[in-house]
Tab-separated table of C-alpha atoms and ligand atoms in Angstrom:
chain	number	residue	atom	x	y	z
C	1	UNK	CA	-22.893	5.952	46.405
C	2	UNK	CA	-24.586	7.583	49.051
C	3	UNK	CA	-27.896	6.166	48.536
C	4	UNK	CA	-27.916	2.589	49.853
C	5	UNK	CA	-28.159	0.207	47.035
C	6	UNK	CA	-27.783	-3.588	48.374
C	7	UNK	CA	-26.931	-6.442	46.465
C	8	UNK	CA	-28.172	-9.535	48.626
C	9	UNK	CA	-26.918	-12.521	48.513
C	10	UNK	CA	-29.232	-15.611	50.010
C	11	UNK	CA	-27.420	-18.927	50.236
C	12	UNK	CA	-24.376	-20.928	51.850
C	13	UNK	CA	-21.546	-20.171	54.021
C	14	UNK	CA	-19.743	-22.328	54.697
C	15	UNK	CA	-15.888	-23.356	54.582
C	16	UNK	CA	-13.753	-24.679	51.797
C	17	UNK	CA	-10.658	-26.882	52.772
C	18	UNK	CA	-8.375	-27.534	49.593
C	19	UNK	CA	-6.669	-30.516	49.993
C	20	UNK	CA	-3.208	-30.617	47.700
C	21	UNK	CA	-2.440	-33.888	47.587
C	22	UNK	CA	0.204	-34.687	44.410
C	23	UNK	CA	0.435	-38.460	44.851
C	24	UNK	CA	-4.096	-38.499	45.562
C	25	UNK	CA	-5.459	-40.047	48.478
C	26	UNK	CA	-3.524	-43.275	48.814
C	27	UNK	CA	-6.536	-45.349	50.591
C	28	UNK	CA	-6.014	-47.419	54.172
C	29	UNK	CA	-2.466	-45.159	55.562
C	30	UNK	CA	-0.872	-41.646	54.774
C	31	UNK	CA	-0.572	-39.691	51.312
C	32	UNK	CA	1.402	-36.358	51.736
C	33	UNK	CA	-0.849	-32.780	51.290
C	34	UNK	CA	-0.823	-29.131	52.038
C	35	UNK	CA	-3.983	-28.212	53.407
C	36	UNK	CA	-5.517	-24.607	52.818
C	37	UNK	CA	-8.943	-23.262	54.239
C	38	UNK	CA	-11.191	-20.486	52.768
C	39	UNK	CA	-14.356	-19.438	53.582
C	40	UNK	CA	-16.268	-20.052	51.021
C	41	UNK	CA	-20.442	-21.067	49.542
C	42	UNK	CA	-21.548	-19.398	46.814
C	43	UNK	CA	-23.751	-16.357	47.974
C	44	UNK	CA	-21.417	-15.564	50.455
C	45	UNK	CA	-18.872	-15.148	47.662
C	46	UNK	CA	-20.972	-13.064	45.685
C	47	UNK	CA	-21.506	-10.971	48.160
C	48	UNK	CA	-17.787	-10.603	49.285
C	49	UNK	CA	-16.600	-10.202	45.144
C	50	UNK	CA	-19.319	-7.358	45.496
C	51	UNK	CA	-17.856	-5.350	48.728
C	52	UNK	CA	-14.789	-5.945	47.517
C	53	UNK	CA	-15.487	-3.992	44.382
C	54	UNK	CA	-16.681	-1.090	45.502
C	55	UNK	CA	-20.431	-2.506	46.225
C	56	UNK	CA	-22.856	-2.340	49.119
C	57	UNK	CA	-23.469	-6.021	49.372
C	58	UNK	CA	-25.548	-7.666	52.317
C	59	UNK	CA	-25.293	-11.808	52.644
C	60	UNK	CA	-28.142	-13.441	54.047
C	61	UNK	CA	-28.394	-16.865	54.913
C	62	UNK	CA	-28.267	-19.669	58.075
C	63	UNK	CA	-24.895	-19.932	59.496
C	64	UNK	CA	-23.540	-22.741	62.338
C	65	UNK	CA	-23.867	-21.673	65.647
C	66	UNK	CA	-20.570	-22.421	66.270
C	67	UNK	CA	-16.905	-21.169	66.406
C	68	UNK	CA	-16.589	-21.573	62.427
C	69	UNK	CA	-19.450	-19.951	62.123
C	70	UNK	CA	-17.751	-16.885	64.270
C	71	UNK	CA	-14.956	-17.170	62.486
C	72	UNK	CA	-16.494	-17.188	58.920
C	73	UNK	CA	-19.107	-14.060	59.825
C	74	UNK	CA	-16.232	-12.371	60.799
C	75	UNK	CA	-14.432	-13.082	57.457
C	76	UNK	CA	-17.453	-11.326	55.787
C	77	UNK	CA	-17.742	-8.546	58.008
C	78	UNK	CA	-14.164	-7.449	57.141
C	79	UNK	CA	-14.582	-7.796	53.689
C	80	UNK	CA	-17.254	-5.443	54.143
C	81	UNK	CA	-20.074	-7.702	53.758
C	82	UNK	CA	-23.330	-6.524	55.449
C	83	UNK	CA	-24.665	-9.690	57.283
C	84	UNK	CA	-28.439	-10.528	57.836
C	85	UNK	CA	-28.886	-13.911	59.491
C	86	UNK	CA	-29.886	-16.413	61.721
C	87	UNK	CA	-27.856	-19.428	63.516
C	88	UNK	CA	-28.345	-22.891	64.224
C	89	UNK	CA	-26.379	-26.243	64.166
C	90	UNK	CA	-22.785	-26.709	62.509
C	91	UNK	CA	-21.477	-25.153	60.264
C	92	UNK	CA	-20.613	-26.906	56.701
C	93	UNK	CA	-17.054	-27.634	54.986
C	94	UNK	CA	-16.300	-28.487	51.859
C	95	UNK	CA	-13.280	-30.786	51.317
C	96	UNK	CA	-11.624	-30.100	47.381
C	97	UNK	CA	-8.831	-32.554	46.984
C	98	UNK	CA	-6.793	-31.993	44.392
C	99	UNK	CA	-4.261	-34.540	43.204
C	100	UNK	CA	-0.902	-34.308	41.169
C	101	UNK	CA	-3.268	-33.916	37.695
C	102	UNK	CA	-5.353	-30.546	38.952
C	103	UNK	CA	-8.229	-32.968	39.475
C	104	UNK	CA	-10.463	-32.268	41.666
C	105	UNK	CA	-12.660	-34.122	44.056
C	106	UNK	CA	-15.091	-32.772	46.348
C	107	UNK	CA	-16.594	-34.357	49.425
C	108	UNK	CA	-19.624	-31.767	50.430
C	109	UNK	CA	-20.923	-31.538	54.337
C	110	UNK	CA	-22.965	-28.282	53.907
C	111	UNK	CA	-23.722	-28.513	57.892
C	112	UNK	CA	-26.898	-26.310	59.032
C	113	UNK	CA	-26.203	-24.129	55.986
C	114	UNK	CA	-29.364	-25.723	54.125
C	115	UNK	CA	-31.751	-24.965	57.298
C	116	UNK	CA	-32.893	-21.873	57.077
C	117	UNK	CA	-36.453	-22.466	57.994
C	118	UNK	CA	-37.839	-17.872	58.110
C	119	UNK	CA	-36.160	-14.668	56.456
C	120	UNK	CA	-33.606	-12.834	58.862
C	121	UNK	CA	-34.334	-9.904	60.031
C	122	UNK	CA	-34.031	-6.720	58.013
C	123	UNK	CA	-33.014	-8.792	54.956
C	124	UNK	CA	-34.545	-6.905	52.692
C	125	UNK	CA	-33.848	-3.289	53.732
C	126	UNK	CA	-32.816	-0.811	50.672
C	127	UNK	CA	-32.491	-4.095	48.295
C	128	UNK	CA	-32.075	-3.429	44.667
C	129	UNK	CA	-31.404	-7.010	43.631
C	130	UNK	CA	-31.477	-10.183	45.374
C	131	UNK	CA	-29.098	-12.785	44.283
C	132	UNK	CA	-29.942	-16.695	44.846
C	133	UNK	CA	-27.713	-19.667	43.519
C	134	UNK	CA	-29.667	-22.611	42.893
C	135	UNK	CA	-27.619	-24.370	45.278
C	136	UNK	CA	-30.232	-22.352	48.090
C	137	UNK	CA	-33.407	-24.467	45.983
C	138	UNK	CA	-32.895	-27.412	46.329
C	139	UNK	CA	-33.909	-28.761	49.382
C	140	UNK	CA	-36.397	-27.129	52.132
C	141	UNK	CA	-36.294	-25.977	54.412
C	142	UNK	CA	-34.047	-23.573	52.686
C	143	UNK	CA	-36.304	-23.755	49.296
C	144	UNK	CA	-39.539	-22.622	50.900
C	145	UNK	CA	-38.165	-19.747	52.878
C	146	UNK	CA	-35.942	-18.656	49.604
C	147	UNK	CA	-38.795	-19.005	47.332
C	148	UNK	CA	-41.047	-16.882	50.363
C	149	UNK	CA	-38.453	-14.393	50.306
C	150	UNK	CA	-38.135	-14.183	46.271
C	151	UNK	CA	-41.552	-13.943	46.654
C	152	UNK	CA	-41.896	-10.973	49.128
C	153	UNK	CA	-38.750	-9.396	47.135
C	154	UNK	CA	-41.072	-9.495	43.763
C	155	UNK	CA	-43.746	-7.426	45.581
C	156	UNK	CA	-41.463	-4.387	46.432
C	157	UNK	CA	-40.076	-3.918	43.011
C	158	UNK	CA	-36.826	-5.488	43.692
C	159	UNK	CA	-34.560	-7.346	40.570
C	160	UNK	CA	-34.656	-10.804	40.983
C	161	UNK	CA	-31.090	-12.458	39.841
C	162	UNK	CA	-30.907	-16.304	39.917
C	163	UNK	CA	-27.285	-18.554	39.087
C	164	UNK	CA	-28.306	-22.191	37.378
C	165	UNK	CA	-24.751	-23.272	40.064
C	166	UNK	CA	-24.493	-26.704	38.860
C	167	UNK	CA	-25.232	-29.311	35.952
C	168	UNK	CA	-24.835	-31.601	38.887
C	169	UNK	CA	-28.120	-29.862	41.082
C	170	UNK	CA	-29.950	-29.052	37.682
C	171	UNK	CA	-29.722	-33.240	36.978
C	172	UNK	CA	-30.485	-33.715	40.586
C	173	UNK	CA	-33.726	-31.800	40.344
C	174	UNK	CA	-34.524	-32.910	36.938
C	175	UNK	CA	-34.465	-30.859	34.086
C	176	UNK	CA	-37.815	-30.264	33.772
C	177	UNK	CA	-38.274	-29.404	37.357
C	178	UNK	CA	-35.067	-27.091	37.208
C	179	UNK	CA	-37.029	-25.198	34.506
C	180	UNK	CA	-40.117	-24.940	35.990
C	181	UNK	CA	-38.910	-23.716	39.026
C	182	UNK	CA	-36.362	-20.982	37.185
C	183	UNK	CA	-39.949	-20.027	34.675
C	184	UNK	CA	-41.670	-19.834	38.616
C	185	UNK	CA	-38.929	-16.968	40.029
C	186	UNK	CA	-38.751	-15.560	36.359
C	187	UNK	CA	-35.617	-13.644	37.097
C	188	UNK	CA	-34.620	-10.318	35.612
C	189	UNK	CA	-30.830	-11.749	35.384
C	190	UNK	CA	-30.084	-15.292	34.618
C	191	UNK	CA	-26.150	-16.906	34.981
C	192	UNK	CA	-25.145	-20.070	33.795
C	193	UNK	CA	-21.897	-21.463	32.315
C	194	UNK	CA	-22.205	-23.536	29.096
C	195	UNK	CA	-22.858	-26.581	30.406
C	196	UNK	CA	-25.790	-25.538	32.762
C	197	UNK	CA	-27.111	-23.451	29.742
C	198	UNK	CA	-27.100	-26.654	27.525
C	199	UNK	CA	-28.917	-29.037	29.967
C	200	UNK	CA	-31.451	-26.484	30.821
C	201	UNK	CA	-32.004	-25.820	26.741
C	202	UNK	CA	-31.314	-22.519	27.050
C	203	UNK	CA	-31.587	-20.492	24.125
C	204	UNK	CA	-32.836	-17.256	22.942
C	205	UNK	CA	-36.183	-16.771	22.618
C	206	UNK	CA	-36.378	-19.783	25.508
C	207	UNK	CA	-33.815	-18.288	27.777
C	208	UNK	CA	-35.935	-18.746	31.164
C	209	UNK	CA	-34.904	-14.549	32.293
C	210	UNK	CA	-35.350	-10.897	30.995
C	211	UNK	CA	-31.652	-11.540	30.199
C	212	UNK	CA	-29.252	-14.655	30.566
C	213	UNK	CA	-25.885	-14.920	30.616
C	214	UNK	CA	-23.799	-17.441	29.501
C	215	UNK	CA	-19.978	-17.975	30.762
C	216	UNK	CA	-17.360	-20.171	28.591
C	217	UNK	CA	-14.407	-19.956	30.914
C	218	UNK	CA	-11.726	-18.529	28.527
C	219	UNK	CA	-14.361	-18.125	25.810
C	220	UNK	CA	-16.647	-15.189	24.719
C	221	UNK	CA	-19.461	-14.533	26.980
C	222	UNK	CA	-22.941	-14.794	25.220
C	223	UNK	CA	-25.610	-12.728	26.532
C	224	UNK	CA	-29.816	-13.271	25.160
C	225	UNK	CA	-31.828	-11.151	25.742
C	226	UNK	CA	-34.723	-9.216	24.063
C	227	UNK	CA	-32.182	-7.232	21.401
C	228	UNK	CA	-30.857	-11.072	20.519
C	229	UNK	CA	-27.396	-12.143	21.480
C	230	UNK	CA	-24.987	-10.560	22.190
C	231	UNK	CA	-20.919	-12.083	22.317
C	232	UNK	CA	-18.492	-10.526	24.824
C	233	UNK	CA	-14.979	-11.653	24.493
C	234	UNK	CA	-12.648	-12.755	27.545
C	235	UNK	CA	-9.496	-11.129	27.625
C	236	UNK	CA	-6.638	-14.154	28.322
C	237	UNK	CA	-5.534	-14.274	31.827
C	238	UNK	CA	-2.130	-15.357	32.553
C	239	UNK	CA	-1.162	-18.075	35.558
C	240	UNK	CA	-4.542	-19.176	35.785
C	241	UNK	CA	-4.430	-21.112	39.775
C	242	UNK	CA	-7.679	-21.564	40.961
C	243	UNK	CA	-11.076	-21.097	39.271
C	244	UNK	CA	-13.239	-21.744	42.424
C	245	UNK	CA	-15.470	-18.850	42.987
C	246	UNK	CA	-15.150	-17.219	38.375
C	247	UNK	CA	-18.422	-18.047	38.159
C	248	UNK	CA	-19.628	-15.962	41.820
C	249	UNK	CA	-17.554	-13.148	41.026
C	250	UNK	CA	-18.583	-12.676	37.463
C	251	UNK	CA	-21.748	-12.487	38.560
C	252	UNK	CA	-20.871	-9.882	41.753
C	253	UNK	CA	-19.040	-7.293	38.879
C	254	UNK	CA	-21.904	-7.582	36.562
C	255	UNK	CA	-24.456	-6.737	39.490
C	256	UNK	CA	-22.349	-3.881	40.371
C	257	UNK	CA	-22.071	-2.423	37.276
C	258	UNK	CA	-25.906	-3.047	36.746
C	259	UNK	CA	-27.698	-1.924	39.760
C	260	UNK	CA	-24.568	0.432	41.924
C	261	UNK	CA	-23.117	1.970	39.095
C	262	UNK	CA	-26.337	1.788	36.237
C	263	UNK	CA	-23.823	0.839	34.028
C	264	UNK	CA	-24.527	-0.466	30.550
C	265	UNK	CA	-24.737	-4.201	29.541
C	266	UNK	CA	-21.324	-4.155	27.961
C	267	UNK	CA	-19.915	-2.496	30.453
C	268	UNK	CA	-21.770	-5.135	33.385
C	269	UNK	CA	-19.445	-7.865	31.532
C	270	UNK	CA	-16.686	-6.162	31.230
C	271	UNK	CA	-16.839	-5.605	35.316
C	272	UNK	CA	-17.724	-9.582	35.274
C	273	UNK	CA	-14.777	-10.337	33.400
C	274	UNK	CA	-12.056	-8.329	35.516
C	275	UNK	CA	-13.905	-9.838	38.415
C	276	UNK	CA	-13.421	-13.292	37.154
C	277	UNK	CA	-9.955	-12.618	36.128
C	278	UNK	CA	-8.539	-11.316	39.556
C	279	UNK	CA	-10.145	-14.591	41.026
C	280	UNK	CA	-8.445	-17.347	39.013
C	281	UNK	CA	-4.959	-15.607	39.590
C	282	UNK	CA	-5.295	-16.660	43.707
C	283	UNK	CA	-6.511	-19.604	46.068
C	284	UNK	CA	-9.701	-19.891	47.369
C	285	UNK	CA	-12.690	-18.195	45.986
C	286	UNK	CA	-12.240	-14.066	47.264
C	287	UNK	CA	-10.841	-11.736	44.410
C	288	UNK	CA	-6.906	-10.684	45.095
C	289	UNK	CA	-6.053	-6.702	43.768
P	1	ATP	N1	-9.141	-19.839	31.703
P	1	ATP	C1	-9.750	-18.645	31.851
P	1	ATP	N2	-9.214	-17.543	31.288
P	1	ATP	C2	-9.795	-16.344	31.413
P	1	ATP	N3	-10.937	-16.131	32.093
P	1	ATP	C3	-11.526	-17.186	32.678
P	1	ATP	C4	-10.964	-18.498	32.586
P	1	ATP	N4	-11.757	-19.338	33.291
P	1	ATP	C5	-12.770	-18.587	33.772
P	1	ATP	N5	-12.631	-17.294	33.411
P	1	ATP	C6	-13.507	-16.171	33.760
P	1	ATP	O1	-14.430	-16.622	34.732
P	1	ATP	C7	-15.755	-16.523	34.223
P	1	ATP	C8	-16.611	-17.622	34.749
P	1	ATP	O2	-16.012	-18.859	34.453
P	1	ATP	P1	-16.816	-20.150	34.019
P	1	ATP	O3	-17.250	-20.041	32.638
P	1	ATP	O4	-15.935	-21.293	34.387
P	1	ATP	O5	-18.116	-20.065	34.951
P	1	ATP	P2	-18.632	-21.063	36.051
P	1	ATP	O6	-18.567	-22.465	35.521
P	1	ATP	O7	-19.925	-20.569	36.540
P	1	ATP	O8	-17.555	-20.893	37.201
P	1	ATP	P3	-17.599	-21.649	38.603
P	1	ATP	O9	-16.693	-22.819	38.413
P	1	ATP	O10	-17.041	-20.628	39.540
P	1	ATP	O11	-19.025	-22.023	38.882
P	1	ATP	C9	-15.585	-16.529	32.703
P	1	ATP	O12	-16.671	-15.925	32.066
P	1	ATP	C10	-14.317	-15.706	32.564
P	1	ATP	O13	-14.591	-14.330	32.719
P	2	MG	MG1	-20.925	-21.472	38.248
C-alpha cells in the first residue's frame, strides 16, 4: 500500500522470561530450568504480528528508560514496527514458569509500562484503527490518557478496536464496570476468547461492539454482529508449542485484512487464523514463517 494506513497499537512492552522448569520451583534451594526471553506485552505484539504480515503498524505506549527498554524498541523497530512513545522508569518483565505438566505460572512486574501519564507525539498520524487491550484500562495513569486518546481518535473518524485480554482484569474491574467502560469506548471491533465473552455476557444483540469476535482456541470462531452470527472454523494445527501471543496475532491478521487490505469479514478470520496458527508452532509471542 502506498497510502499510509496505520494500525496502532496502545499498551505494554515489556519482556517475557519463560522459565522451563520440569521438576517446578522446588522452594528454599535450586530446581533445574532453561530460561528463554522474548519481548513481549500485548499491543506491542499486535503491532509486531501486524508488520510482520505485510501491515503498516505503529506501537504506542510508555517504555523503561532503560537498557531493556533499548533493547526491546529496537526489537520492534526491526520487526518493522513504527514506534510513537515516551520513556520513564523500568521497564517490566514477565516471569512464565512452566513446570514438567505445561502449567503455567506467571509472576507479573509490568515496570513503568502502566505510566503513561499524555499521548506521544505524532501517535495518531494516518491512523485507520487504534488497537487497545484492556490490559492498558485498568489502572491510571495509563487509563485516563488511553481513554483521552480513544477519545481524540473517535473525533477524526478513526476505528476504534478494543481486546477484553483477561477474565482475570475483567473480574478485577468488576463485571459491571468492565461493561460499562467497553459500552463507554463502543468499539467498532470487539475480541475476546470464550471465557472473557462469557463473564462479560456477551451475546448477540448485547455484544458491547459494531462486531465481536469470539476465539475458542482449536474451536470455530463465532463472530456477532448486525447480520447475526456468524461460525468460522479453525483449521488443526500440528505441534502446537506455545500459545502466548494466539490471541494478539489473531487480532493483528484480522486488522490487516480489515483496514490494509479492505478485505471481507471471512476473509479478516481467515488472516486471524493463519496468524494464530504460525504463532503456536514457536516460543515466545512473534509469528515464525
Ligand atoms: N490448539 C489450537 N489449534 C489451532 N489453533 C489454535 C489453537 N489454540 C489457539 N489457536 C488459534 O489462536 C486463536 C486465539 O486463541 P485463543 O482462543 O486461545 O485466544 P486467546 O485466549 O485470546 O489467546 P491468548 O492466550 O493469546 O490471549 C484461535 O482463534 C485459533 O485461531
Ligand atoms: Mg487473549
Amino acid at each position: 500500500m502506498t497510502e499510509e494506513v496505520v494500525i496502532t497499537c496502545v499498551g505494554d512492552l515489556v519482556e517475557d522470561v519463560i522459565v522451563y522448569a520440569p521438576e517446578g520451583v522446588r522452594v528454599g534451594t535450586d530446581s533445574p530450568a532453561r530460561v528463554e526471553r522474548h519481548r513481549g506485552g500485548s499491543a506491542a505484539n499486535v503491532a509486531v504480528a501486524a508488520a510482520l504480515f505485510g501491515g503498516t503498524a505503529r506501537y504506542v505506549g510508555n517504555v523503561g528508560h532503560d537498557l531493556l527498554g533499548d533493547h526491546l524498541l529496537a526489537q520492534l523497530s526491526t520487526a518493522g514496527v513504527e514506534i510513537a512513545v515516551t520513556r520513564s522508569g523500568r521497564s517490566g518483565s514477565i516471569v512464565a514458569v512452566v513446570d514438567g505438566n505445561a502449567e503455567r505460572s506467571f509472576l507479573t512486574d509490568r515496570g513503568s509500562a502502566g505510566d503513561l501519564t499524555s499521548a506521544p507525539d505524532g501517535w495518531l498520524l494516518h491512523t485507520a484503527v487504534v488497537h487497545v487491550p484492556t490490559y492498558s484500562l485498568l489502572a491510571d495513569p495509563m487509563r485516563a490518557t488511553t481513554l483521552e486518546m480513544l477519545d481524540g481518535a473517535r473525533g477524526h473518524n478513526v476505528g476504534i478496536s478494543l481486546d477484553a485480554s483477561s477474565t482475570g482484569a475483567i473480574a478485577d474491574a468488576g463485571v459491571g464496570a468492565a461493561r460499562d467502560l467497553i459500552e463507554r469506548i463502543a468499539p467498532d471491533y470487539l475480541f475476546c476468547n470464550h471465557d472473557e465473552a462469557e463473564l462479560l455476557r456477551i451475546t448477540q444483540p448485547d455484544r458491547l461492539a459494531t462486531v465481536t469476535i469470539i476465539k475458542q482456541g482449536a474451536e470455530a470462531t463465532v463472530v456477532y454482529s448486525d447480520a447475526g452470527v456468524d461460525t468460522y472454523p479453525v483449521a488443526p494445527v500440528d505441534d502446537v508449542v506455545d500459545t502466548t501471543g494466539a490471541g494478539d496475532a489473531f487480532a493483528a491478521g484480522f486488522l490487516v485484512t480489515k483496514f490494509q487490505r479492505a478485505g471481507s469479514q471471512a476473509a479478516a478470520v481467515a488472516a486471524a487464523h493463519h496468524l494464530a496458527a504460525r504463532t503456536i508452532i514457536a516460543h515466545g509471542a512473534t509469528p515464525r514463517f
